[in-house]
mmCIF file of C-alpha atoms in Angstrom:
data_model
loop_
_atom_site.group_PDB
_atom_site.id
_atom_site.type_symbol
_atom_site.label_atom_id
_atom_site.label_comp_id
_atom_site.label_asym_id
_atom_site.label_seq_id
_atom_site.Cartn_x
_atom_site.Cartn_y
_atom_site.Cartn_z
ATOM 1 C CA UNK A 29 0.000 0.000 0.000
ATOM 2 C CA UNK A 30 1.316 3.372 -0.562
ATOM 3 C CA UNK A 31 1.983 6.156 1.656
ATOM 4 C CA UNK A 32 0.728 9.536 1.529
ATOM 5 C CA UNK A 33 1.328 12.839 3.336
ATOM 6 C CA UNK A 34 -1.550 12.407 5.410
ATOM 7 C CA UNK A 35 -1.190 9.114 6.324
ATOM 8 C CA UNK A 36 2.667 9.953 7.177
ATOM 9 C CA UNK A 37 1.471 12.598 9.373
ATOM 10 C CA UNK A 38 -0.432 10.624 11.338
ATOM 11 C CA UNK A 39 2.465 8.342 12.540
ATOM 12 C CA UNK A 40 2.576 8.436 16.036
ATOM 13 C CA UNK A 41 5.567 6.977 18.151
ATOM 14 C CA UNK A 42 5.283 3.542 19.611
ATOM 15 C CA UNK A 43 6.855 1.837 22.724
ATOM 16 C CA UNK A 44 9.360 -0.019 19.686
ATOM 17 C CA UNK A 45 10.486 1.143 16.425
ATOM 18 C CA UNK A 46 8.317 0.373 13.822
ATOM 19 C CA UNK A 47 8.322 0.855 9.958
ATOM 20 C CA UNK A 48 5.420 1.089 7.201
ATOM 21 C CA UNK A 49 6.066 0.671 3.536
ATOM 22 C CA UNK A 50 5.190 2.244 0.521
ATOM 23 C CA UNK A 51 6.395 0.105 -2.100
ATOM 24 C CA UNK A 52 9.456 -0.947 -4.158
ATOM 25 C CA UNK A 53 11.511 -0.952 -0.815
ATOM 26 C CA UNK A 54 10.616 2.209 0.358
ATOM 27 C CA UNK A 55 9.880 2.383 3.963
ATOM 28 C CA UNK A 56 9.679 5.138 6.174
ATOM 29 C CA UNK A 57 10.686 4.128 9.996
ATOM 30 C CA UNK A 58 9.106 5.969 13.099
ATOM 31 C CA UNK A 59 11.336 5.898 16.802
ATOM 32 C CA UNK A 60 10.022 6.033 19.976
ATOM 33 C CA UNK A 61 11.286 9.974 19.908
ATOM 34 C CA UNK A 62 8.865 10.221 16.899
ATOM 35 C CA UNK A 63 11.425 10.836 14.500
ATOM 36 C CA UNK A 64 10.573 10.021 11.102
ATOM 37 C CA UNK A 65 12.935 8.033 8.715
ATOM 38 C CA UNK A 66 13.245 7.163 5.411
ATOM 39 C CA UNK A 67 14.627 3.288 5.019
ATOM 40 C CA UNK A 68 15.523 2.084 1.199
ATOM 41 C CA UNK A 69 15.832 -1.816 1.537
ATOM 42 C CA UNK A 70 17.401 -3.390 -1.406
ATOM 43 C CA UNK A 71 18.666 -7.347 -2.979
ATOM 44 C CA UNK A 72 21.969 -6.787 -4.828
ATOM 45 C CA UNK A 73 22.939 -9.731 -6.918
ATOM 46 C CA UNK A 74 20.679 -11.793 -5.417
ATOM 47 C CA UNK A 75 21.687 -10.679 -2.019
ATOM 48 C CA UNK A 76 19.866 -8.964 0.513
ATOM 49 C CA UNK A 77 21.569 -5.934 1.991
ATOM 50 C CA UNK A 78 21.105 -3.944 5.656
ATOM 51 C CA UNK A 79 18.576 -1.085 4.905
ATOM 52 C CA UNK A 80 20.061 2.380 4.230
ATOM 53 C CA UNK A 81 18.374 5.212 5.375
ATOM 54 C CA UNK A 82 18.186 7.566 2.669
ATOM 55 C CA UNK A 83 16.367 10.990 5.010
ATOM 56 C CA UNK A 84 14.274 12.162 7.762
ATOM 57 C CA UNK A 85 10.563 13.366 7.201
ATOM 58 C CA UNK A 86 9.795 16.290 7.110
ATOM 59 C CA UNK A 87 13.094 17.134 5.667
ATOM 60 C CA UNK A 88 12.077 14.852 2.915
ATOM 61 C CA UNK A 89 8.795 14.550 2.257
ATOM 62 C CA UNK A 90 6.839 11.502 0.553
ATOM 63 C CA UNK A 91 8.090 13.024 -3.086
ATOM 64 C CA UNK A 92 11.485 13.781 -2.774
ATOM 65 C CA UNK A 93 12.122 10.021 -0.692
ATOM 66 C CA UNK A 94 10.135 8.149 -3.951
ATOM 67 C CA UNK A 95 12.516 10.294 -6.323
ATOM 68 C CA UNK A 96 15.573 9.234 -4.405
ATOM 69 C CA UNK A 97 14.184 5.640 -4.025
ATOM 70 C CA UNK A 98 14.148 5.741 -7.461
ATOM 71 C CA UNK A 99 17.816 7.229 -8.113
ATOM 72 C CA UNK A 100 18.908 3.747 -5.936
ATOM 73 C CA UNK A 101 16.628 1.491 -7.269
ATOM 74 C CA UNK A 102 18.552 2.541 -11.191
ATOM 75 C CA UNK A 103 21.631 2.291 -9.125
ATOM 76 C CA UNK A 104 20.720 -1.406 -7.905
ATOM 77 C CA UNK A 105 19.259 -2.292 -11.548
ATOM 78 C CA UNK A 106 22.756 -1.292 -13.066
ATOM 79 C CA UNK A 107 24.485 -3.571 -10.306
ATOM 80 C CA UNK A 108 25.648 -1.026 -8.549
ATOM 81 C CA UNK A 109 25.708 -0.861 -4.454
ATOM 82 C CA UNK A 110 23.805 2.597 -3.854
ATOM 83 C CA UNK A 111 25.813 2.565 -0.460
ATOM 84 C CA UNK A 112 29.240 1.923 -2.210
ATOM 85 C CA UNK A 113 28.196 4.774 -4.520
ATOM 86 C CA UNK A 114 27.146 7.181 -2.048
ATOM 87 C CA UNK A 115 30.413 6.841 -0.187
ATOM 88 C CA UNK A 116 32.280 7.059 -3.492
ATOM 89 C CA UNK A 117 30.524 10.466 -4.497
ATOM 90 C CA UNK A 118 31.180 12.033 -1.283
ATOM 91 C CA UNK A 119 34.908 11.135 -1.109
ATOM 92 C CA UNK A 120 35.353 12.985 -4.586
ATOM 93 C CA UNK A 121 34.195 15.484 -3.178
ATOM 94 C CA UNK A 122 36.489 15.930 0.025
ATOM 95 C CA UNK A 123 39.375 18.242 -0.059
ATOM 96 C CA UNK A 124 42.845 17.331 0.832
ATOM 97 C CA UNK A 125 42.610 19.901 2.942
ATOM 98 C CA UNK A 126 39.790 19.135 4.450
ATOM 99 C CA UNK A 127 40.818 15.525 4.515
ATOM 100 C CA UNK A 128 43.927 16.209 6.517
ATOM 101 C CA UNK A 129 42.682 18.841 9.080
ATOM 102 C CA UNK A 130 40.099 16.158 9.982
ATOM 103 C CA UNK A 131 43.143 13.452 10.476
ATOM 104 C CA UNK A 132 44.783 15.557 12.520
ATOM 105 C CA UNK A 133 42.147 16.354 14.889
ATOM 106 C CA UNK A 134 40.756 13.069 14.616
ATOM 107 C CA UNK A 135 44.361 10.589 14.857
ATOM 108 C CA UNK A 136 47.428 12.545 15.489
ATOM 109 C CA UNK A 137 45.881 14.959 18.405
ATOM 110 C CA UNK A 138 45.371 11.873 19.765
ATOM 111 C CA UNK A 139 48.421 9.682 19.253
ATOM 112 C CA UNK A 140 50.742 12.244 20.021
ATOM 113 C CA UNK A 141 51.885 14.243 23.300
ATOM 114 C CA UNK A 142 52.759 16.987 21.298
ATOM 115 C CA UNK A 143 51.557 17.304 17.650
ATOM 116 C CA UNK A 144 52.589 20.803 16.847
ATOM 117 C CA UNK A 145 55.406 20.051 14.596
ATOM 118 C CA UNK A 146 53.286 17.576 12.435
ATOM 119 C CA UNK A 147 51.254 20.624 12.447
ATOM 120 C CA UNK A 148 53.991 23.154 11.479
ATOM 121 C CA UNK A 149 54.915 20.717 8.497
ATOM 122 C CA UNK A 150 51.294 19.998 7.372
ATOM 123 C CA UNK A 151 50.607 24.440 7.539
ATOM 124 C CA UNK A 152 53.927 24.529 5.604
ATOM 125 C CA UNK A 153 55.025 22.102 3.456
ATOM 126 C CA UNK A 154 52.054 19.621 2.489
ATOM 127 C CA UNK A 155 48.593 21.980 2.747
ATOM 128 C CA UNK A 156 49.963 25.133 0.095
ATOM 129 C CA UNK A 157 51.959 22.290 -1.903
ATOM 130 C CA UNK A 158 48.325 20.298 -2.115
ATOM 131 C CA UNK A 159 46.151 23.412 -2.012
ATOM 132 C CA UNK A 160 42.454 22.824 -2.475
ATOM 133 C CA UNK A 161 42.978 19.511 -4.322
ATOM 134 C CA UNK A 162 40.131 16.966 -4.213
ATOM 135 C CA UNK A 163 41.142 13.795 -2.027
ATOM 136 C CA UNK A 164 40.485 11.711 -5.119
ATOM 137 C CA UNK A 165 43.124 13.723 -7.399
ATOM 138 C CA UNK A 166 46.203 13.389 -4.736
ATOM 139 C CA UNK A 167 48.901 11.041 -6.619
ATOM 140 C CA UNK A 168 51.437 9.644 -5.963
ATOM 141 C CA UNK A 169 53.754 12.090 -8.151
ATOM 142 C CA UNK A 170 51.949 14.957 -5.540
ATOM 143 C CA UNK A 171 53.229 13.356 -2.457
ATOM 144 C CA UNK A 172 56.869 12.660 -4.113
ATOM 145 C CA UNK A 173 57.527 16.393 -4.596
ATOM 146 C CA UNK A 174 56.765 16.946 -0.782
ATOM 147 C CA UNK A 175 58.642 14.264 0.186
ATOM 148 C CA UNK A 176 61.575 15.528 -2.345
ATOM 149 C CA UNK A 177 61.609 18.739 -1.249
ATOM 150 C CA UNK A 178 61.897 18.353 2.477
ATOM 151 C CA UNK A 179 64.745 16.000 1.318
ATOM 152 C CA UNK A 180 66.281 18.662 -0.379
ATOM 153 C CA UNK A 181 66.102 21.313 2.535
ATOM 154 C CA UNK A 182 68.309 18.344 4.121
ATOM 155 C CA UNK A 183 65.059 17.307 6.103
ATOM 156 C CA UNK A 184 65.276 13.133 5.808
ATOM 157 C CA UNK A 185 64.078 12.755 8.925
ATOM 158 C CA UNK A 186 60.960 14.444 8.257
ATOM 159 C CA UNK A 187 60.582 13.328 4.886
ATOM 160 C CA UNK A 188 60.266 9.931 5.903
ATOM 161 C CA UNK A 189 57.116 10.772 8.340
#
């Protein structure tokens, strides 16, 4: 049976999660807090995969979740995992700058007593040599003129962190 707008307004939270369907693996999911999910539940290659949620109502409302249903379901028909492809699209989109800045708050704040000179070399040598690069167009030649040049300032040392 399919949803509508009314229907999804209606909802009302439960004492356990509980989901209603509209069709073609569509499902939107309603928590005890009341919040509203959208759930796309898919078979891949004759697999069945963990449900991805795909927005919260109201955010997305009954016609932008069947649009996007529909951009995964083409995904899914092609043989393509809509998760796999999600990820993919956002980490082409990712700086190196932003990539790095997140690292270092994220890893080497925490694995070192004092990070400040990974910091110093990151400000100066590898962030303006990388500038706003996406993640996905970093090579390998990109990292080997850092590496070269620190080598060059008679840096080994550092060049081999």
């Amino acid at each position: 049976m399919n949803l509508t707008d009314t229907a999804i307004k209606k909802l009302k939270p439960g004492a356990k999660v509980y989901r209603k369907t509209d069709g073609r693996g569509l499902m939107i999911e309603v928590q005890p807090s009341g919040t509203k999910t959208w759930i796309y539940r898919y078979t891949l290659n004759g697999k069945r995969h963990a449900p991805m949620k795909i927005g919260n109502y109201p955010g997305m409302g009954l016609a932008d979740a069947r649009t996007k249903r529909q951009e995964m379901e083409n995904l899914v028909n092609s043989g393509v995992n809509p998760k796999e492809q999600i990820k993919k699209d956002q980490d082409q989109k990712v700086s190196f700058s932003q990539y790095a800045n997140d690292y270092f708050d994220k890893v080497v704040k925490k694995d070192r007593k004092d990070p400040s000179g990974i910091r110093r070399y990151l400000d100066k040598d590898i962030l303006p040599a990388l500038k706003d690069k996406l993640l996905s167009e970093v090579t390998v030649q990109d990292i080997s003129k850092i590496i070269d040049l620190k080598k060059a300032q008679g840096s080994d040392a550092v060049a081999l962190e």
